Short mmCIF file of C-alpha atoms in Angstrom, two decimals:
data_model
loop_
_atom_site.label_atom_id
_atom_site.label_comp_id
_atom_site.label_asym_id
_atom_site.label_seq_id
_atom_site.Cartn_x
_atom_site.Cartn_y
_atom_site.Cartn_z
CA MET E 148 85.34 103.45 92.70
CA SER E 149 83.97 105.13 89.62
CA ARG E 150 83.63 108.85 89.12
CA ARG E 151 80.22 110.40 89.26
CA ILE E 152 81.08 113.15 86.79
CA THR E 153 82.26 112.85 83.22
CA TRP E 154 83.74 115.70 81.23
CA GLU E 155 84.04 113.92 77.88
CA ASP E 156 81.46 116.25 76.30
CA ALA E 157 82.70 119.45 77.96
CA SER E 158 83.47 122.46 75.81
CA CYS E 159 86.73 123.03 77.73
CA PRO E 160 89.68 121.02 76.30
CA ILE E 161 91.32 120.86 79.75
CA ALA E 162 88.19 119.21 81.17
CA ARG E 163 88.07 116.73 78.27
CA ALA E 164 91.77 115.90 78.76
CA ALA E 165 91.21 115.47 82.49
CA ASP E 166 88.36 113.07 81.70
CA VAL E 167 90.90 110.80 79.96
CA LEU E 168 94.09 111.39 81.97
CA ALA E 169 93.11 112.33 85.52
CA GLU E 170 92.12 108.96 86.95
CA PRO E 171 94.53 107.53 89.51
CA TRP E 172 97.29 105.42 87.88
CA THR E 173 96.56 106.58 84.31
CA LEU E 174 99.49 109.00 84.02
CA LEU E 175 101.86 106.50 85.63
CA ILE E 176 100.78 103.80 83.18
CA LEU E 177 101.40 106.24 80.30
CA ARG E 178 104.77 107.19 81.82
CA ASN E 179 105.84 103.55 81.93
CA ALA E 180 104.48 102.87 78.44
CA THR E 181 106.52 105.86 77.24
CA ALA E 182 109.58 104.25 78.85
CA GLY E 183 108.88 101.02 76.94
CA THR E 184 106.79 98.90 79.30
CA THR E 185 104.31 96.82 77.29
CA ARG E 186 103.27 93.78 79.30
CA PHE E 187 100.65 93.53 82.02
CA GLU E 188 102.96 91.79 84.50
CA ASP E 189 105.65 94.44 83.98
CA PHE E 190 103.21 97.31 84.58
CA ARG E 191 102.00 95.47 87.70
CA SER E 192 105.47 94.90 89.14
CA GLU E 193 106.85 98.34 88.24
CA LEU E 194 103.83 100.22 89.60
CA GLY E 195 102.73 97.96 92.47
CA ILE E 196 99.17 98.27 91.19
CA ALA E 197 96.38 95.78 91.89
CA ASP E 198 95.40 93.50 88.99
CA ASN E 199 91.79 94.67 88.88
CA VAL E 200 92.77 98.36 88.82
CA LEU E 201 95.42 97.79 86.15
CA THR E 202 92.98 95.79 84.01
CA THR E 203 90.42 98.59 84.24
CA ARG E 204 92.91 101.37 83.48
CA LEU E 205 94.51 99.53 80.55
CA GLY E 206 91.05 98.81 79.14
CA LYS E 207 90.08 102.47 79.37
CA LEU E 208 93.33 103.60 77.76
CA VAL E 209 92.70 101.16 74.89
CA ASP E 210 89.05 102.28 74.60
CA ARG E 211 90.10 105.96 74.55
CA GLY E 212 92.75 105.29 71.88
CA LEU E 213 95.93 105.99 73.92
CA LEU E 214 97.10 102.37 73.90
CA THR E 215 96.56 99.53 71.50
CA LYS E 216 96.34 95.89 72.54
CA LEU E 217 98.45 93.46 70.50
CA PRO E 218 98.43 89.67 70.94
CA TYR E 219 101.60 87.63 71.52
CA ARG E 220 102.22 83.98 72.37
CA ASP E 221 103.64 83.10 75.78
CA GLY E 222 104.13 79.36 75.85
CA GLY E 223 100.75 77.91 74.95
CA ARG E 224 98.79 81.05 75.88
CA THR E 225 97.87 84.11 73.90
CA ARG E 226 98.55 87.22 75.95
CA HIS E 227 98.57 90.92 75.08
CA GLU E 228 101.03 93.75 74.96
CA TYR E 229 99.95 97.35 75.34
CA ARG E 230 101.65 99.81 73.00
CA LEU E 231 101.34 103.56 72.72
CA THR E 232 99.23 104.88 69.88
CA GLN E 233 99.91 108.28 68.39
CA ALA E 234 97.40 109.76 70.85
CA GLY E 235 99.26 108.13 73.75
CA SER E 236 102.58 109.30 72.36
CA ASP E 237 101.19 112.82 72.06
CA ALA E 238 100.78 112.89 75.87
CA LEU E 239 104.59 113.23 76.17
CA PRO E 240 104.51 117.02 76.66
CA VAL E 241 102.03 116.52 79.51
CA LEU E 242 104.40 114.02 81.15
CA HIS E 243 107.33 116.41 80.67
CA ALA E 244 105.34 119.30 82.16
CA LEU E 245 104.35 117.20 85.18
CA GLY E 246 107.94 116.01 85.63
CA THR E 247 109.25 119.57 85.50
CA TRP E 248 106.62 120.75 87.96
CA GLY E 249 107.28 117.78 90.25
CA ASP E 250 111.04 118.44 90.25
CA ALA E 251 110.48 122.11 91.08
CA HIS E 252 107.73 121.81 93.68
CA THR E 253 108.03 118.42 95.40
CA ASP E 254 110.78 116.65 97.28
CA SER E 255 112.40 113.53 95.83
CA VAL E 256 113.55 110.55 97.86
CA SER E 257 115.40 109.24 94.81
CA ALA E 258 119.18 109.12 94.73
CA TYR E 259 119.02 109.87 91.00
CA GLY E 260 118.11 113.53 91.29
CA PRO E 261 115.75 115.25 88.87
CA MET E 262 114.58 113.46 85.76
CA GLN E 263 116.42 114.88 82.77
CA LEU E 264 115.76 114.86 79.05
CA VAL E 265 118.67 113.80 76.84
CA HIS E 266 118.98 114.48 73.12
CA VAL E 267 120.54 111.16 72.12
CA GLY E 268 121.76 112.64 68.84
CA CYS E 269 124.31 114.86 70.55
CA GLY E 270 124.30 113.26 74.01
CA GLN E 271 123.48 116.52 75.79
CA LEU E 272 120.75 117.49 78.22
CA THR E 273 117.94 119.56 76.80
CA ARG E 274 114.50 120.83 77.70
CA PRO E 275 111.28 119.78 76.00
CA GLY E 276 110.70 121.86 72.92
CA ALA E 277 111.16 122.01 69.19
CA SER E 278 114.95 121.93 69.14
CA CYS E 279 117.89 120.79 71.26
CA ASP E 280 119.30 123.41 73.62
CA ALA E 281 122.84 122.17 72.94
CA CYS E 282 123.06 121.47 69.20
CA GLY E 283 119.94 123.20 67.83
CA LYS E 284 118.72 120.16 65.88
CA PRO E 285 114.99 119.38 65.90
CA LEU E 286 113.90 117.13 68.75
CA VAL E 287 112.09 114.00 67.62
CA ARG E 288 110.78 111.34 69.95
CA ASP E 289 113.02 108.49 68.75
CA ASP E 290 116.07 110.64 69.47
CA LEU E 291 115.14 111.38 73.12
CA ALA E 292 115.74 109.58 76.40
CA TRP E 293 114.99 110.16 80.07
CA ARG E 294 117.94 110.08 82.49
CA GLY E 295 117.87 109.82 86.27
CA SER E 296 114.29 108.66 86.29
CA TRP E 297 112.33 106.57 88.75
CA LEU E 298 113.51 103.38 86.99
CA SER E 299 117.27 103.84 86.86
CA GLU E 300 120.04 106.39 86.73
CA GLY E 301 120.85 105.33 83.14
CA GLU E 302 119.18 106.58 80.01
CA ILE E 303 115.78 105.19 79.03
CA PRO E 304 114.93 105.70 75.34
CA LEU E 305 111.37 106.88 74.77
CA ALA E 306 109.11 104.29 73.19
CA ASP E 307 107.73 105.01 69.74
CA PRO E 308 104.01 104.65 69.09
CA VAL E 309 102.71 101.71 67.10
CA ALA E 310 102.55 102.60 63.43
#
């Protein structure tokens, strides 16, 4: 089902962002890409999403510049991986804000508890921001991990965008 309204030319930046991010499955695909998922079959199995929907969403994320499509060989076939671009990586604060809101205002059935942000450099929990709550060092993406997430209770390093 396609939307009847587009906000890509709206003057409001929230409307333009919603035009890119607000379709069903899009934020979950970005979440999993941020956690390092790159292959179609892994997105499909982790999300339980139909092939046609996943194909459409991945295509739109590539077209909008949030993911890039890179070929790889699987046996005799050429397949593709989907990697975060800088624009996709820059959606991390949105994912953190949604996670924080979801922890505060919805009930979890997960045994892992709330999703936490870990500053890998010092090993301590922190909140999204410019610097670590525990050690004060600047927070950079390749020094962050999610803990107690939907995937596992262990730490999941955040994927870097493709250079």
